[in-house]
XYZ file of C-alpha atoms in Angstrom:
355
model
C 206.757 234.543 180.645
C 203.906 233.513 182.990
C 200.406 234.424 181.900
C 201.829 236.614 179.125
C 198.864 235.973 176.802
C 196.713 237.804 179.341
C 198.583 241.009 178.591
C 197.341 243.257 175.823
C 199.201 242.747 172.504
C 200.213 246.436 172.169
C 201.880 246.255 175.584
C 203.741 243.079 174.642
C 204.876 244.613 171.353
C 206.113 247.753 173.108
C 207.982 245.668 175.675
C 209.611 243.640 172.911
C 210.627 246.804 171.047
C 212.265 248.112 174.228
C 214.297 244.917 174.584
C 212.384 243.386 177.505
C 213.420 239.730 177.825
C 210.961 238.573 180.504
C 207.567 239.662 181.800
C 206.787 238.326 185.268
C 203.218 238.993 186.316
C 203.789 237.343 189.679
C 206.915 236.923 191.777
C 208.372 233.398 191.421
C 210.487 231.611 193.996
C 214.020 232.941 194.462
C 215.739 230.069 192.641
C 213.276 230.253 189.746
C 213.831 234.013 189.532
C 217.603 233.507 189.323
C 217.122 231.003 186.498
C 214.865 233.441 184.646
C 217.340 236.289 185.076
C 220.243 234.152 183.847
C 218.187 233.237 180.788
C 217.334 236.887 180.154
C 221.011 237.904 180.383
C 222.051 235.118 177.988
C 219.374 236.186 175.528
C 220.386 239.830 175.775
C 224.049 238.930 175.168
C 223.096 236.769 172.207
C 220.984 239.507 170.624
C 223.742 242.076 171.250
C 226.269 239.835 169.486
C 223.937 239.391 166.515
C 223.369 243.157 166.333
C 227.129 243.775 166.472
C 227.687 241.316 163.620
C 225.000 242.987 161.536
C 226.446 246.437 162.285
C 229.932 245.263 161.315
C 228.601 243.860 158.064
C 226.696 247.086 157.334
C 229.757 249.284 157.965
C 231.990 246.945 155.967
C 229.693 247.080 152.941
C 229.515 250.880 153.125
C 233.283 251.182 153.499
C 233.893 248.848 150.560
C 231.555 250.929 148.425
C 233.382 254.130 149.362
C 236.784 252.656 148.558
C 235.545 251.192 145.282
C 234.132 254.575 144.248
C 236.985 256.754 145.520
C 239.897 254.636 144.326
C 238.361 252.716 141.400
C 238.875 249.350 143.132
C 236.999 246.104 142.632
C 235.157 244.586 145.597
C 237.865 242.054 146.478
C 240.605 244.698 146.441
C 238.537 247.032 148.626
C 237.921 244.223 151.127
C 241.623 243.301 151.228
C 242.501 246.931 151.878
C 240.082 247.056 154.814
C 241.258 243.708 156.174
C 244.933 244.703 155.970
C 244.198 248.014 157.702
C 242.342 246.183 160.489
C 245.230 243.748 160.977
C 247.754 246.577 161.031
C 245.722 248.560 163.589
C 244.797 245.452 165.657
C 241.110 246.317 165.372
C 237.999 244.473 164.291
C 237.145 244.787 160.615
C 233.863 246.472 161.531
C 235.643 249.101 163.634
C 237.985 249.994 160.774
C 235.080 250.047 158.303
C 233.109 252.416 160.526
C 236.152 254.685 160.843
C 236.552 254.703 157.045
C 232.925 255.755 156.532
C 233.132 258.473 159.182
C 236.436 259.795 157.807
C 234.958 259.973 154.306
C 231.893 261.795 155.640
C 234.100 264.217 157.559
C 236.132 265.023 154.441
C 232.917 265.507 152.452
C 231.583 267.861 155.131
C 234.771 269.968 155.015
C 234.518 270.191 151.235
C 230.800 271.012 151.208
C 231.012 273.568 154.013
C 233.936 275.265 152.291
C 232.240 275.518 148.918
C 230.057 278.392 150.110
C 233.234 280.472 150.624
C 234.035 280.145 146.940
C 230.455 280.489 145.728
C 229.948 283.711 147.701
C 232.851 285.323 145.838
C 231.999 283.745 142.500
C 228.442 285.061 142.598
C 229.600 288.659 143.057
C 232.318 288.170 140.424
C 229.677 286.998 137.929
C 227.450 289.900 138.910
C 230.375 292.254 138.209
C 230.922 290.574 134.838
C 227.311 291.317 133.941
C 227.752 294.934 135.020
C 230.889 295.236 132.862
C 229.269 293.508 129.873
C 231.828 290.665 129.881
C 230.088 287.556 128.489
C 227.001 288.758 130.339
C 224.661 285.989 129.162
C 227.068 283.230 130.170
C 227.743 285.001 133.463
C 224.006 284.994 134.260
C 223.793 281.262 133.497
C 226.774 280.542 135.751
C 225.258 282.759 138.443
C 222.021 280.761 138.387
C 224.000 277.505 138.497
C 225.990 278.769 141.475
C 222.798 279.677 143.351
C 221.471 276.168 142.748
C 224.747 274.723 144.009
C 224.557 276.711 147.249
C 220.977 275.534 147.786
C 221.948 271.890 147.196
C 224.930 272.124 149.554
C 222.916 273.752 152.332
C 220.274 271.052 151.947
C 222.893 268.295 152.311
C 224.969 269.760 155.154
C 222.368 269.674 157.980
C 221.876 265.954 157.362
C 225.613 265.269 157.104
C 226.886 267.143 160.161
C 225.169 265.017 162.866
C 226.761 261.900 161.350
C 230.301 263.254 161.586
C 230.345 265.513 164.638
C 231.608 264.173 167.972
C 229.552 264.674 171.101
C 229.360 268.334 172.004
C 231.494 269.138 175.045
C 230.722 272.214 177.135
C 233.347 274.898 176.590
C 234.668 276.712 179.689
C 233.088 280.108 180.163
C 235.510 283.028 179.747
C 233.695 284.812 182.588
C 234.135 283.479 186.113
C 230.939 282.271 187.711
C 229.052 281.692 184.466
C 227.961 278.245 183.369
C 229.918 276.574 180.550
C 228.588 277.298 177.070
C 227.815 274.673 174.451
C 229.797 274.927 171.216
C 227.966 272.792 168.648
C 228.853 273.134 164.991
C 225.831 274.526 163.215
C 225.053 275.350 159.620
C 222.323 277.852 160.594
C 224.568 280.973 160.456
C 225.639 279.979 156.938
C 222.023 279.459 155.870
C 221.016 282.831 157.348
C 223.889 284.561 155.536
C 222.825 282.943 152.262
C 219.238 284.129 152.747
C 220.545 287.682 153.084
C 222.692 287.423 149.953
C 220.335 285.579 147.588
C 217.772 288.378 146.962
C 220.590 290.881 146.329
C 221.776 288.900 143.304
C 218.623 289.508 141.272
C 217.960 292.493 139.067
C 220.276 294.962 137.387
C 223.853 294.955 138.776
C 224.115 298.660 139.608
C 227.053 299.981 141.688
C 224.773 300.133 144.728
C 223.601 296.544 144.162
C 227.204 295.373 143.758
C 228.234 296.994 147.038
C 225.303 295.466 148.934
C 225.858 292.011 147.431
C 229.595 292.158 148.118
C 229.030 292.965 151.794
C 226.518 290.114 152.165
C 228.823 287.751 150.261
C 231.692 288.559 152.601
C 229.457 287.655 155.542
C 228.632 284.311 153.896
C 232.319 283.735 153.175
C 233.287 284.356 156.808
C 230.614 282.039 158.255
C 231.426 279.306 155.724
C 235.138 279.553 156.447
C 234.504 279.261 160.188
C 232.308 276.183 159.711
C 234.719 274.429 157.332
C 237.682 275.106 159.622
C 235.792 273.876 162.684
C 234.809 270.640 160.923
C 238.395 270.103 159.752
C 239.595 270.548 163.341
C 237.314 267.672 164.412
C 239.403 265.308 162.280
C 242.079 265.057 164.939
C 245.182 263.577 163.352
C 243.612 263.214 159.925
C 245.043 265.595 157.302
C 241.741 267.364 156.671
C 243.585 270.673 156.795
C 244.717 269.999 153.216
C 241.108 269.575 152.028
C 240.224 272.845 153.740
C 243.301 274.602 152.346
C 242.579 273.522 148.775
C 238.962 274.579 149.206
C 240.152 277.982 150.369
C 242.266 278.256 147.199
C 239.022 277.903 145.223
C 237.642 280.885 147.081
C 240.771 282.977 146.510
C 240.673 282.280 142.766
C 237.231 283.875 142.684
C 237.935 286.612 145.205
C 240.914 288.023 143.332
C 238.974 288.028 140.026
C 236.041 289.705 141.776
C 238.277 292.382 143.284
C 239.937 293.109 139.938
C 236.540 293.532 138.266
C 235.132 295.686 141.064
C 238.222 297.911 140.960
C 237.172 298.984 137.449
C 233.487 299.329 138.332
C 233.619 300.979 141.762
C 235.867 304.050 142.121
C 237.890 304.139 145.313
C 237.989 300.357 145.735
C 240.750 299.400 148.185
C 243.471 297.520 146.241
C 244.763 295.929 149.448
C 242.139 293.153 149.273
C 243.287 292.115 145.783
C 246.956 292.198 146.781
C 246.196 290.155 149.902
C 244.294 287.565 147.815
C 247.258 287.249 145.442
C 249.702 286.741 148.313
C 247.481 284.213 150.075
C 246.895 282.229 146.883
C 250.632 282.010 146.173
C 251.325 280.916 149.763
C 248.528 278.329 149.682
C 249.744 276.892 146.385
C 253.264 276.525 147.789
C 251.876 274.718 150.853
C 249.863 272.299 148.703
C 252.896 271.558 146.540
C 254.945 270.685 149.628
C 252.219 268.565 151.262
C 252.999 264.848 151.756
C 249.370 264.117 150.846
C 249.853 263.336 147.166
C 249.268 261.005 144.218
C 249.946 261.009 140.478
C 246.554 262.657 139.835
C 247.129 265.270 142.543
C 250.579 266.148 141.195
C 249.204 266.489 137.650
C 246.392 268.781 138.805
C 248.786 270.878 140.878
C 250.904 271.394 137.759
C 247.815 272.545 135.826
C 246.834 274.906 138.648
C 250.348 276.351 138.724
C 250.368 276.925 134.952
C 246.945 278.615 134.997
C 248.003 280.733 137.957
C 250.939 282.063 135.913
C 248.598 282.870 133.009
C 246.295 284.739 135.361
C 249.219 286.734 136.752
C 250.348 287.647 133.226
C 246.794 288.768 132.441
C 246.884 291.085 135.446
C 250.326 292.454 134.612
C 250.377 292.785 130.825
C 246.883 294.000 129.902
C 244.508 296.689 131.047
C 240.811 297.540 130.941
C 238.206 295.310 129.333
C 240.745 292.948 127.760
C 242.387 292.275 131.117
C 239.014 291.834 132.821
C 237.850 289.307 130.223
C 241.076 287.310 130.427
C 240.959 287.377 134.207
C 237.363 286.146 134.280
C 238.201 283.239 131.959
C 241.362 282.286 133.856
C 239.524 282.362 137.178
C 236.928 279.889 135.850
C 239.612 277.517 134.532
C 241.481 277.806 137.824
C 238.274 277.097 139.730
C 237.582 273.972 137.666
C 241.079 272.587 138.346
C 240.924 273.443 142.047
C 237.480 271.865 142.380
C 238.856 268.628 140.942
C 241.940 268.869 143.137
C 239.849 269.348 146.293
C 237.848 266.260 145.342
C 241.050 264.230 144.964
C 242.250 265.343 148.383
C 238.825 264.516 149.838
C 238.984 260.969 148.451
C 242.641 260.370 149.253
C 243.330 257.037 150.952
C 245.484 258.871 153.483
C 242.371 260.745 154.624
C 239.839 257.928 154.268
C 242.036 255.413 156.110
C 243.300 258.016 158.562
């Protein structure tokens, strides 16, 4: 680095930060230049190897932590699991570890994005409970908690999506002659839909307020469903569809309770939505029960969901009026709790994390 001290320190520091290996302030002889270039290439290769080792170690530590948390493993067992997976796939340990972290983040993103579907329906259901005088105080507390949960999810998602999304590829334009359009996955439409719904949840739950909130909630549900499904599709061969399906069951548990409550509060309510929710929930439950993605904990939770689903159906069939509405509201909350746990188990399944 001839005469390098003559250069200003800020310039040298910037050059170093950019990875510059040599600074030649005058042109040396050809042979000397070749020697300098060879040295620079060797140094660059050495630094790249060190960086790769550090990256592998970083990803391995993160992957071990995820496996230890998700599967209740000790550190040695988590490392052996990663090492065996790397040997089986004929990949470096660091490559497998990075894939594990990204798969776990992808599953988390599907779960988080899908939660707004459920929360949109739950919020209107709780609003309807307040209007009907069914455990109104508790319903208001749960409504406030649900609002806080939406806010927390929408704060987390924008930071999570860039870490899990592949490079955006231009989609072909459906109109000849037009340039391809970009199709990035964005949380902005979900955030905008939430901003429209949130102020409608405050105040007295009059019939007019219920109608306005329900329309805004359906918009939030649709945008959240589109985002969750798009993220799940990015998983390629990974069974993220099951995480998305179970998350959709959460939404249906709240939607059918909401529709039953609104049917009593709003004359002329179309019963087709409730009937459709019942059919879709039954079909989704059957698909989950037949899924190869399973474990002892998943099977136990599925049994609890099935039993609570039967209780909810009996509540709809055997009782009427306020008694039926109260039983339905309670069953929907129990069903939601079980389905939330079940979605978490699917999210942390080794079959998803290890791909």
